XYZ file of C-alpha atoms in Angstrom:
728
model
C 136.347 67.514 20.124
C 136.631 70.710 21.074
C 139.682 72.855 19.861
C 142.329 73.176 22.556
C 143.146 76.702 24.501
C 145.623 78.672 23.274
C 148.643 78.719 25.502
C 148.442 82.563 25.380
C 145.385 82.263 27.245
C 146.577 80.565 30.113
C 149.025 83.244 31.606
C 146.697 83.577 35.061
C 147.495 80.007 36.155
C 151.273 80.375 35.380
C 151.661 83.319 38.259
C 153.569 82.851 41.231
C 150.986 84.263 43.902
C 153.805 85.929 45.745
C 156.076 87.477 43.737
C 152.929 88.047 40.844
C 155.292 86.945 37.962
C 155.721 83.476 35.964
C 156.605 80.553 38.130
C 160.668 80.105 38.508
C 161.327 76.752 39.487
C 158.410 76.285 41.363
C 157.742 74.003 44.316
C 154.939 71.730 45.190
C 153.579 72.442 48.964
C 152.073 69.637 50.872
C 148.695 71.483 50.118
C 149.249 70.818 46.469
C 149.540 74.842 45.859
C 152.866 75.558 43.615
C 155.070 78.941 44.597
C 158.570 79.624 43.215
C 161.700 77.952 45.012
C 162.716 81.930 45.520
C 159.508 83.020 47.284
C 159.617 79.816 49.777
C 162.987 80.986 50.822
C 161.863 84.410 51.198
C 159.079 83.241 53.180
C 161.058 81.281 55.663
C 163.595 83.961 56.049
C 161.064 86.697 56.615
C 159.622 84.078 59.444
C 162.882 83.576 61.365
C 163.358 87.397 61.414
C 160.113 88.071 62.708
C 160.515 85.312 65.302
C 164.037 86.850 66.377
C 164.061 90.621 65.126
C 160.291 91.373 66.113
C 160.267 95.159 66.525
C 163.796 96.087 65.160
C 164.278 98.835 62.789
C 165.843 97.122 59.795
C 164.267 97.763 56.507
C 163.184 94.666 54.349
C 163.541 95.227 50.140
C 160.614 96.075 48.284
C 161.220 92.788 46.103
C 161.612 89.463 47.440
C 164.086 88.310 44.732
C 166.482 91.114 45.510
C 167.393 89.678 48.685
C 168.750 86.440 47.669
C 170.760 85.941 44.195
C 169.448 83.332 41.538
C 171.995 80.169 41.747
C 171.698 77.852 39.093
C 169.266 75.102 39.052
C 172.337 72.373 38.772
C 174.136 74.347 41.665
C 170.862 74.543 43.627
C 169.758 70.945 43.458
C 173.296 69.666 44.129
C 173.189 71.906 47.621
C 170.219 70.835 48.402
C 170.639 66.879 47.865
C 174.424 67.581 49.769
C 172.144 68.519 52.816
C 174.549 71.787 53.063
C 171.422 74.210 53.492
C 168.543 73.462 55.310
C 165.629 76.266 56.563
C 167.041 79.970 56.135
C 168.315 81.133 59.843
C 169.126 77.636 61.347
C 173.159 76.380 61.563
C 173.917 72.569 62.275
C 174.567 72.485 65.971
C 172.416 75.899 66.811
C 170.105 75.591 69.568
C 168.039 78.453 68.031
C 165.043 76.785 66.923
C 164.262 76.014 63.038
C 161.097 77.932 61.322
C 159.949 75.620 58.748
C 156.172 76.970 58.685
C 155.299 78.885 55.956
C 151.951 80.845 55.016
C 150.335 79.666 51.618
C 148.943 82.228 49.810
C 146.321 79.999 47.910
C 144.601 78.035 50.569
C 145.616 80.702 53.510
C 146.764 78.274 55.937
C 150.005 77.886 57.553
C 152.156 74.983 56.017
C 154.643 72.626 58.141
C 157.465 71.895 55.736
C 158.824 69.325 58.283
C 162.296 68.556 59.582
C 163.885 69.109 56.577
C 161.864 71.863 55.250
C 162.441 72.740 51.076
C 164.549 70.058 50.774
C 161.388 67.700 50.913
C 159.488 69.538 48.467
C 159.236 68.365 44.914
C 159.767 70.550 42.027
C 156.691 71.186 39.508
C 158.479 69.783 36.241
C 155.062 69.858 34.471
C 154.487 73.192 35.470
C 157.733 74.505 34.406
C 157.143 72.915 30.944
C 154.251 74.997 30.614
C 155.846 77.994 31.624
C 158.677 77.334 29.673
C 156.155 76.732 26.241
C 154.147 79.799 27.305
C 157.246 82.013 27.204
C 158.341 80.384 23.825
C 154.700 81.272 22.494
C 155.106 84.514 24.079
C 158.522 85.354 22.056
C 158.080 83.126 18.677
C 160.305 85.747 17.333
C 163.469 85.509 19.444
C 165.255 82.162 18.127
C 167.102 79.690 20.678
C 171.219 79.774 19.630
C 173.285 77.061 19.724
C 175.279 76.533 23.161
C 178.187 75.328 21.276
C 178.418 77.220 18.057
C 181.762 79.601 17.721
C 180.558 83.194 17.331
C 178.372 84.156 15.194
C 176.049 81.052 17.293
C 173.479 79.571 14.615
C 170.142 79.127 15.666
C 169.706 75.921 17.566
C 167.410 73.082 16.123
C 167.362 70.427 18.960
C 167.978 70.528 22.758
C 169.556 67.437 24.517
C 167.824 67.012 27.790
C 170.738 64.739 29.005
C 173.461 67.398 28.392
C 171.235 70.132 29.153
C 172.321 72.397 26.052
C 170.782 73.345 22.564
C 172.387 72.453 19.324
C 172.592 73.454 15.880
C 171.962 70.485 13.480
C 176.285 70.528 12.929
C 177.238 70.781 16.832
C 174.396 67.932 17.496
C 175.771 65.499 14.919
C 179.527 66.266 15.975
C 178.599 65.788 19.744
C 176.482 62.994 19.280
C 178.375 60.746 16.929
C 176.809 57.405 15.848
C 177.908 54.274 17.641
C 178.808 56.302 20.823
C 176.257 56.466 24.004
C 175.713 60.229 23.591
C 173.996 59.038 20.463
C 171.314 57.624 22.905
C 170.625 60.516 24.646
C 167.281 62.368 24.536
C 166.559 65.387 22.632
C 163.724 67.658 22.026
C 162.807 70.913 20.391
C 165.040 73.526 21.014
C 164.171 74.794 24.707
C 165.577 76.474 27.668
C 163.801 74.438 30.057
C 165.933 71.023 31.289
C 164.807 69.046 33.727
C 165.442 65.656 34.905
C 164.370 62.264 32.745
C 164.009 60.656 36.295
C 162.025 62.360 39.483
C 163.977 61.306 42.278
C 162.971 61.113 46.108
C 163.541 63.878 48.195
C 164.367 61.764 51.524
C 166.448 59.512 49.568
C 168.349 60.977 47.292
C 169.256 58.110 45.504
C 165.997 56.440 45.070
C 163.166 56.678 42.127
C 159.548 57.730 43.026
C 157.619 54.428 42.026
C 154.303 55.036 44.169
C 152.001 57.401 45.119
C 150.707 58.304 48.565
C 147.258 58.822 48.782
C 147.335 60.065 52.245
C 149.823 62.986 51.540
C 149.096 63.038 47.874
C 152.692 63.159 47.059
C 154.653 60.541 45.338
C 157.457 58.220 47.344
C 159.729 55.818 46.659
C 160.042 51.871 48.157
C 161.974 53.020 50.984
C 159.595 55.830 52.149
C 157.031 52.765 52.152
C 158.745 50.139 53.807
C 160.020 52.346 56.914
C 159.796 55.731 56.167
C 157.469 58.969 56.945
C 154.559 56.926 54.933
C 154.884 53.295 55.985
C 151.693 53.270 57.564
C 150.111 55.315 54.456
C 147.898 53.936 51.540
C 149.934 53.825 48.674
C 149.610 52.852 44.776
C 151.500 51.847 42.179
C 152.604 55.157 39.669
C 150.948 53.385 36.684
C 147.719 53.312 38.721
C 147.790 56.472 39.939
C 148.753 58.140 36.857
C 146.121 56.526 34.829
C 143.198 57.747 37.457
C 144.389 60.913 37.891
C 145.009 61.470 34.180
C 141.378 59.851 33.783
C 139.736 62.111 36.598
C 141.533 65.705 34.930
C 140.483 64.518 31.579
C 136.874 64.292 32.726
C 136.603 67.137 34.445
C 138.560 68.767 31.712
C 135.707 67.475 29.369
C 133.262 68.694 31.761
C 133.930 71.956 31.995
C 134.566 72.042 27.890
C 130.938 70.423 27.653
C 129.600 72.982 30.175
C 131.021 76.609 28.492
C 127.334 77.441 26.934
C 126.407 77.205 30.446
C 129.142 79.327 32.078
C 128.833 82.131 29.389
C 125.172 81.800 30.352
C 126.093 82.270 33.718
C 128.760 85.089 33.214
C 126.016 86.954 30.961
C 123.610 86.691 34.158
C 126.417 88.040 36.360
C 126.860 91.037 33.870
C 123.382 91.501 34.110
C 123.367 91.688 38.029
C 126.291 93.759 37.654
C 124.396 96.136 35.467
C 121.497 96.110 37.700
C 123.830 97.176 40.808
C 124.737 99.506 39.140
C 121.385 101.093 37.911
C 119.640 100.701 41.382
C 122.292 101.963 43.284
C 122.191 105.173 41.111
C 118.021 104.578 41.450
C 118.526 104.440 45.270
C 121.159 107.323 45.381
C 118.847 109.589 43.427
C 115.709 108.863 45.838
C 117.956 109.682 48.708
C 118.844 113.029 46.941
C 115.255 113.614 46.300
C 114.044 112.645 49.884
C 116.746 114.899 51.588
C 116.308 117.853 48.981
C 112.577 117.381 49.981
C 113.569 117.549 53.404
C 115.970 120.724 53.068
C 113.247 122.405 50.896
C 110.778 121.876 53.770
C 113.302 123.326 56.455
C 114.134 125.958 54.094
C 110.515 127.068 53.888
C 110.043 127.118 57.530
C 112.956 129.190 57.901
C 111.763 131.637 55.446
C 108.168 131.988 56.751
C 109.781 131.864 60.449
C 112.166 134.649 59.449
C 109.064 136.780 57.453
C 107.269 136.650 60.536
C 109.949 137.620 63.019
C 111.180 140.544 60.610
C 107.100 141.343 60.632
C 107.050 141.121 64.550
C 110.229 143.491 64.746
C 108.746 145.898 62.256
C 105.439 146.225 64.056
C 106.980 146.738 67.327
C 109.324 149.064 66.138
C 106.585 151.182 64.745
C 104.681 150.836 67.742
C 107.834 151.833 70.169
C 108.415 154.703 68.076
C 105.367 156.428 67.860
C 104.949 156.122 71.679
C 108.485 157.591 71.826
C 106.917 160.287 69.551
C 103.945 160.532 72.360
C 105.816 160.873 74.927
C 108.364 163.451 73.640
C 104.940 165.823 73.177
C 104.432 165.964 76.717
C 107.907 167.806 77.219
C 108.183 171.712 77.561
C 108.677 173.441 74.084
C 107.476 170.210 72.722
C 104.459 170.516 69.777
C 101.471 169.620 72.538
C 102.594 171.382 75.100
C 103.723 174.584 73.151
C 100.453 174.283 71.553
C 98.304 174.314 74.731
C 100.384 176.992 76.078
C 99.067 178.902 72.836
C 95.578 178.322 73.303
C 95.710 179.766 76.829
C 96.461 182.768 75.577
C 93.267 182.898 73.597
C 90.692 185.716 75.520
C 87.370 184.783 73.274
C 85.726 182.923 75.229
C 83.771 180.847 72.948
C 86.851 180.554 70.534
C 88.776 179.183 73.467
C 86.251 176.556 74.679
C 85.877 175.318 71.333
C 89.606 174.182 70.943
C 90.370 173.296 74.312
C 87.702 171.038 74.167
C 90.044 168.153 71.864
C 92.966 169.508 73.467
C 92.340 168.570 76.859
C 90.980 165.206 75.933
C 94.719 164.885 74.288
C 96.099 166.372 77.580
C 94.393 164.359 79.542
C 95.357 161.045 77.529
C 99.363 161.985 77.755
C 98.583 162.580 82.090
C 97.187 159.274 82.162
C 99.660 157.197 80.067
C 101.979 159.040 82.595
C 100.777 157.571 85.430
C 100.271 154.214 84.042
C 103.627 153.620 81.690
C 103.759 150.446 79.716
C 105.880 150.300 76.582
C 103.729 149.788 73.537
C 105.506 146.453 72.763
C 107.478 143.859 73.866
C 111.503 143.818 72.999
C 111.507 140.173 73.932
C 111.419 137.450 71.090
C 110.777 134.251 73.175
C 108.259 133.156 70.878
C 110.420 132.709 68.412
C 113.159 130.755 70.099
C 113.393 126.956 69.033
C 113.563 124.063 70.495
C 114.830 121.595 68.122
C 116.290 118.917 70.316
C 113.712 116.018 69.442
C 114.209 116.803 65.989
C 117.805 116.418 65.685
C 117.289 113.397 67.588
C 115.116 111.849 65.429
C 117.484 113.064 62.736
C 120.417 111.449 64.318
C 118.377 108.433 64.675
C 117.100 107.708 61.060
C 118.391 104.468 60.018
C 118.164 102.898 56.601
C 118.107 99.602 57.675
C 114.367 98.938 55.814
C 112.180 96.735 57.459
C 113.289 95.358 61.214
C 113.755 91.729 61.642
C 111.094 90.279 63.764
C 111.441 89.272 67.532
C 111.869 85.659 68.838
C 110.003 85.067 71.719
C 111.908 83.616 75.102
C 109.478 80.478 75.856
C 112.141 80.044 78.973
C 111.395 83.200 80.318
C 107.587 83.413 79.051
C 104.805 81.916 81.155
C 100.819 82.490 82.698
C 100.292 82.261 86.544
C 97.429 85.004 87.887
C 98.691 86.914 84.354
C 101.323 86.287 81.182
C 104.863 87.037 81.139
C 105.774 87.277 78.148
C 109.877 87.900 77.362
C 111.528 88.255 73.570
C 114.880 88.962 71.861
C 115.827 90.723 69.162
C 119.182 89.358 67.011
C 122.543 90.083 68.058
C 123.072 92.322 65.130
C 119.529 94.501 65.521
C 119.303 98.002 64.715
C 117.891 100.439 67.847
C 114.204 100.007 67.785
C 111.371 102.667 68.571
C 108.615 99.950 70.507
C 107.369 96.780 70.634
C 103.526 95.625 70.034
C 102.521 92.313 71.872
C 99.439 90.947 70.696
C 97.336 87.641 71.866
C 94.095 85.918 70.782
C 92.226 82.921 72.838
C 91.949 79.828 71.025
C 87.953 78.219 71.460
C 87.114 74.720 71.008
C 85.536 74.077 68.079
C 81.891 73.986 69.824
C 82.702 77.038 71.481
C 80.607 80.372 70.426
C 82.712 83.065 72.049
C 83.244 86.781 71.148
C 86.525 87.214 71.719
C 87.534 84.297 70.571
C 90.286 84.239 67.189
C 90.271 88.210 67.975
C 93.520 89.619 68.041
C 94.072 92.265 70.737
C 96.884 94.321 71.421
C 98.532 95.389 74.427
C 100.070 99.408 74.548
C 103.312 100.086 73.105
C 106.393 98.365 75.229
C 110.164 99.779 75.213
C 111.892 96.623 76.898
C 111.904 93.069 76.313
C 108.957 91.827 78.120
C 105.437 92.660 79.044
C 102.784 91.497 81.342
C 99.357 90.578 79.455
C 96.862 91.067 82.362
C 92.690 90.126 82.244
C 92.869 86.685 80.430
C 90.138 84.164 80.868
C 91.015 81.245 82.988
C 91.112 77.544 81.597
C 91.920 79.154 78.146
C 94.403 78.641 75.285
C 96.087 81.818 74.116
C 98.510 82.639 70.986
C 101.215 85.206 71.852
C 102.933 87.164 69.106
C 105.210 90.081 68.869
C 106.290 92.683 66.044
C 108.649 95.402 66.234
C 108.473 99.307 64.830
C 111.400 101.304 63.988
C 110.896 104.819 61.782
C 106.997 103.751 61.602
C 107.909 100.292 60.033
C 106.587 97.161 61.718
C 108.480 94.037 61.124
C 106.834 90.780 60.568
C 105.281 88.914 63.444
C 107.350 86.877 65.581
C 106.204 82.667 65.461
C 103.568 82.371 68.114
C 103.558 80.538 70.798
C 100.525 78.742 72.890
C 100.119 79.299 76.617
C 97.411 77.598 78.618
C 95.836 79.805 81.477
C 95.313 78.145 85.345
C 92.246 76.478 85.658
C 91.093 78.925 88.128
C 92.261 82.216 89.552
C 95.612 81.952 91.415
C 95.521 81.630 95.346
C 98.601 83.651 97.182
C 99.902 82.577 99.974
C 102.819 81.990 101.700
C 104.382 79.653 104.136
C 103.293 79.479 107.384
C 105.618 79.645 110.466
C 103.247 79.192 113.461
C 100.920 76.378 112.554
C 102.998 72.860 113.275
C 106.297 74.340 111.560
C 109.170 72.641 112.648
C 112.241 74.812 112.818
C 114.241 71.862 113.992
C 114.212 70.357 110.685
C 112.319 72.956 108.177
C 114.568 76.004 107.060
C 111.961 79.167 105.914
C 113.641 82.026 104.159
C 112.560 85.537 104.833
C 109.810 86.313 101.966
C 108.437 82.894 103.321
C 108.190 81.088 99.838
C 110.648 78.822 100.086
C 111.314 76.144 102.486
C 113.922 73.287 102.853
C 114.166 70.324 104.696
C 117.301 69.500 106.589
C 118.306 65.868 106.639
C 119.953 66.635 110.314
C 120.757 64.406 113.522
C 117.042 64.471 114.294
C 116.217 62.272 111.137
C 119.205 59.813 111.431
C 117.660 59.023 115.333
C 114.633 58.670 114.028
C 115.461 56.307 111.518
C 116.583 53.710 114.125
C 113.091 52.884 114.555
C 112.618 51.743 111.179
C 114.029 48.157 112.097
C 111.348 47.903 115.090
C 108.551 48.705 112.234
C 107.896 52.260 112.891
C 108.580 54.840 110.280
C 110.236 58.643 110.222
C 107.246 61.102 110.169
C 107.135 64.094 107.644
C 107.656 67.303 108.735
C 104.595 69.283 107.606
C 104.223 73.235 106.602
C 100.975 74.922 105.262
C 99.714 77.765 103.534
C 99.479 81.090 105.804
C 95.446 81.405 104.112
C 92.849 78.919 104.059
C 90.090 78.334 101.548
C 86.233 78.079 102.665
C 84.625 78.632 99.323
C 85.065 79.146 95.325
C 87.718 77.889 93.151
C 91.852 78.329 93.400
C 94.566 77.646 91.717
C 98.475 77.689 93.094
C 101.584 76.286 91.459
C 105.111 75.543 93.114
C 108.456 74.021 92.376
C 109.949 70.981 94.027
C 113.434 70.422 93.887
C 114.582 67.436 91.552
C 116.882 65.956 94.054
C 114.260 66.127 97.150
C 114.126 62.504 98.657
C 110.210 62.770 99.333
C 107.816 65.874 99.184
C 104.022 65.457 99.626
C 101.679 68.005 97.886
C 97.847 68.832 98.072
C 95.354 69.665 100.489
C 94.294 69.568 103.974
C 91.393 70.216 106.566
C 91.769 71.970 109.523
C 90.927 69.263 111.346
C 92.817 66.791 109.627
C 95.698 69.220 110.137
C 95.292 69.642 114.069
C 95.051 65.542 114.365
C 98.374 65.787 112.339
C 99.957 68.482 114.625
C 99.240 67.286 117.603
C 98.963 63.358 117.658
C 102.941 62.723 116.042
C 102.904 59.958 114.036
C 106.253 58.324 114.051
C 105.264 55.101 116.296
C 102.508 54.066 114.435
C 102.159 51.754 111.184
C 102.188 53.008 107.462
C 99.505 51.353 106.818
C 97.099 53.975 108.900
C 98.459 56.702 106.137
C 96.256 56.461 102.968
C 99.024 58.203 101.088
C 102.429 56.592 102.554
C 103.446 55.222 99.381
C 103.082 51.815 100.132
C 101.094 49.587 98.111
C 98.812 47.706 101.007
C 95.213 46.721 100.542
C 93.531 49.201 103.260
C 95.042 52.017 101.186
C 93.518 51.344 98.315
C 89.743 50.905 100.336
C 90.314 53.743 102.402
C 90.456 55.520 99.180
C 87.224 54.679 98.481
C 86.424 57.489 100.925
C 86.143 60.845 100.547
C 88.535 62.100 103.096
C 89.379 65.690 104.456
C 93.219 65.950 102.459
C 94.635 64.752 99.615
C 98.415 64.266 99.409
C 100.327 63.350 96.040
C 104.017 61.972 96.523
C 106.546 63.345 94.709
C 111.001 62.747 94.956
C 113.739 61.780 93.112
C 112.599 63.515 90.213
C 109.504 61.373 89.679
C 105.613 61.870 90.654
C 104.050 58.961 91.599
C 100.377 58.740 91.234
C 98.014 56.830 93.484
C 96.433 53.722 92.760
C 92.554 54.825 91.155
C 89.606 53.034 93.015
C 86.808 51.500 91.529
C 84.048 54.469 92.298
C 86.471 57.000 91.271
C 85.145 59.402 88.828
C 88.851 60.340 87.076
C 88.634 60.310 83.306
C 90.619 58.005 81.715
C 91.943 60.141 79.129
C 93.786 62.288 81.953
C 94.867 59.683 84.128
C 97.547 57.009 83.677
C 96.742 53.651 83.662
C 96.664 51.192 86.916
C 100.131 49.405 85.677
C 102.829 50.329 88.154
C 105.138 51.479 85.432
C 102.710 53.926 84.389
C 102.246 55.399 87.810
C 105.326 56.922 87.954
C 105.613 59.949 85.842
C 108.766 62.237 85.532
C 108.318 65.307 87.929
C 107.148 68.468 85.965
C 109.023 71.817 86.412
C 106.205 73.060 88.371
C 103.412 71.665 89.426
C 99.599 73.105 89.918
C 97.190 72.050 92.172
C 93.514 73.380 91.765
C 90.756 73.463 94.672
C 86.880 73.490 93.969
C 85.453 73.883 97.308
C 81.767 73.691 96.301
C 82.898 70.569 93.960
C 84.619 68.999 96.674
C 87.448 67.857 94.217
C 91.056 68.914 94.167
C 93.353 68.270 91.038
C 96.807 68.039 90.327
C 98.426 69.638 87.169
C 101.442 69.820 85.188
C 101.785 73.715 85.413
C 103.657 74.391 81.951
C 101.705 72.211 79.933
C 98.192 72.674 82.602
C 98.121 69.008 81.829
C 95.786 67.185 84.407
C 98.158 64.322 85.920
C 95.732 63.306 88.762
C 92.294 64.551 90.359
C 89.917 63.152 93.241
C 87.264 63.703 95.761
C 87.966 65.251 98.856
C 86.118 66.062 101.931
C 85.952 69.901 102.136
C 83.765 70.129 105.621
C 85.918 72.235 107.217
C 88.730 75.104 105.889
C 91.020 73.854 103.614
C 94.562 75.042 103.464
C 97.417 74.043 101.079
C 99.734 71.280 102.621
C 103.131 70.305 102.331
C 105.061 67.135 103.752
C 109.038 66.918 103.773
C 110.992 63.640 104.483
C 114.879 63.788 104.239
C 116.307 66.591 102.115
C 114.087 68.649 99.837
C 113.020 72.158 98.687
C 109.724 74.035 97.924
C 109.403 77.059 95.811
C 106.227 78.777 95.589
C 105.465 80.483 92.551
C 105.451 83.955 92.510
C 102.294 86.239 91.058
C 103.327 88.070 88.224
C 103.347 91.937 88.894
C 103.414 94.552 86.215
C 106.368 96.253 85.368
C 105.957 99.685 83.753
C 109.099 100.536 82.053
C 109.744 104.584 81.313
C 112.534 105.596 79.156
């Protein structure tokens, strides 16, 4: 069995977290941490003064022990039991609120001591005994003296726990004679720590604690269980709690002791980590110094080179200007050149004069020309040596040492594809400033598709904002997108890839028409003509009366302001989920003229091939190609028409003809694709590009995007994506 831990090695566990001294009469808080009795009172007194004397300039003693005198434990227990004191700062009958909350330094929580304050706390007698044994071990050379002997006292050999006194052998026999009740007193070795033989309930002073509350984790008496504060708590017998807790503690201690080698290994690992941290920190410091020294050397070299160039330029210009000064001084009277010329003029020998005057005339002519066109020989300005270091200063100020930046995260809610791709992303909240971003995209072809750009990543130009637009994407293709960030020429890892599917055809741009068949009474069009609202007003209510007579309420139609006469085109829009009923699709110009000039509010619903009624005529007419196709949307659902026997719709894209499968949740965005030459229209979930429904349509004339609304509803056209260039 492993050896016991020496008592001197546990000093850290015997220190009060408040006064940082050995525990003196420790009390157990409800959180199971122990604090000296004096320290608990000090905390309550400080809280009371903070509550009522906040902002006062009264000085507090530096040591909490100097504020309250230390009464003997017998007197303290007597005062507490009698109820003559409670929480500091409170008097009986006072309207001042009681302060019974303290901050536990062990668990860093505010602990409520309850109505009775300190009197509800148990003394930690076990901890007191351990502290006393520690003190005895620390002062083994100092003996405990007998409390009864006359001076000089003898060394004590026993301590009576009932009399709370220490005795030598003679005094003990004298005060505990055989045959008397005192002979039955409990005695132990010499000690100064006397504790009660029986632990009493702090709430019921005359009752012994004989049970353990598992909820509050504290000893209680039978009155606490019968009608006290622990009446509804789960309690167990003291012997059972003692056995269970002792076994748990023994197992935990045994486990810790058995893992001593592991703990020592972990301590060694931690010490190695400390050493590595110290070494790596010093290495990083040296490398940083080297980098900055290199920068300083480079700057010093450039500084020396520039100063040398300035000095050379200055010397050259000074020499030129001084030479020019000397030259001009020679032009003055009594100066060298003029005086010399005057002396030459005195020459009477013609041949000698001509020989000397020729060279002199050249010099005089040169001086004359310089007077007419005076220019300084050198520029005194040194503008070419003026430095603009603002850019370099900015770079130095923005120099960061955060290493590789974190990857951005693409925002799926704000990224979509229409005529172009709009990609948005966000960085972490605590990210450092970045230089720019790069967006890369790649076309994902089918396994059987052999395309040159399939699987090849392409990159956009540098992006200085949180979003960009990607152009030149192939229609009806699946693309992957990813983003990475650059800071100080260091790139972050790539963001997780996202997949977006381009529309099956080029985006068709149009607005709602406010001319052809537009009902201003029941439809409201915004100024941009890209949002239309249907209002269920009085006219709609009056028209509802005809439902009882077999008629039905008409749809209010609105079409696009641009028609289609060739090619493949795709457009997308949003339908408000709260819309009652909306029909979306295409219609020819001839069919629209029929609808707008021949109101149908008194005809049978069976005449409309897509009226939403499960009539036989509707299914029959769907075998014939019509000059229009409308899909019903409303109440957050989309209703797929029944497929006819001659329909060429593939089974993979169409739901089955079961009624339950014909009602699908309405997508956030709907898309329509019209192939004019193939006479075919398809309806898509514009977010996933999943085909919901397709059928033949008679494209004999000009086809228009058509919408019909009944009751309250809203349709919003998808805005074309435009390239936004951000400059900083």
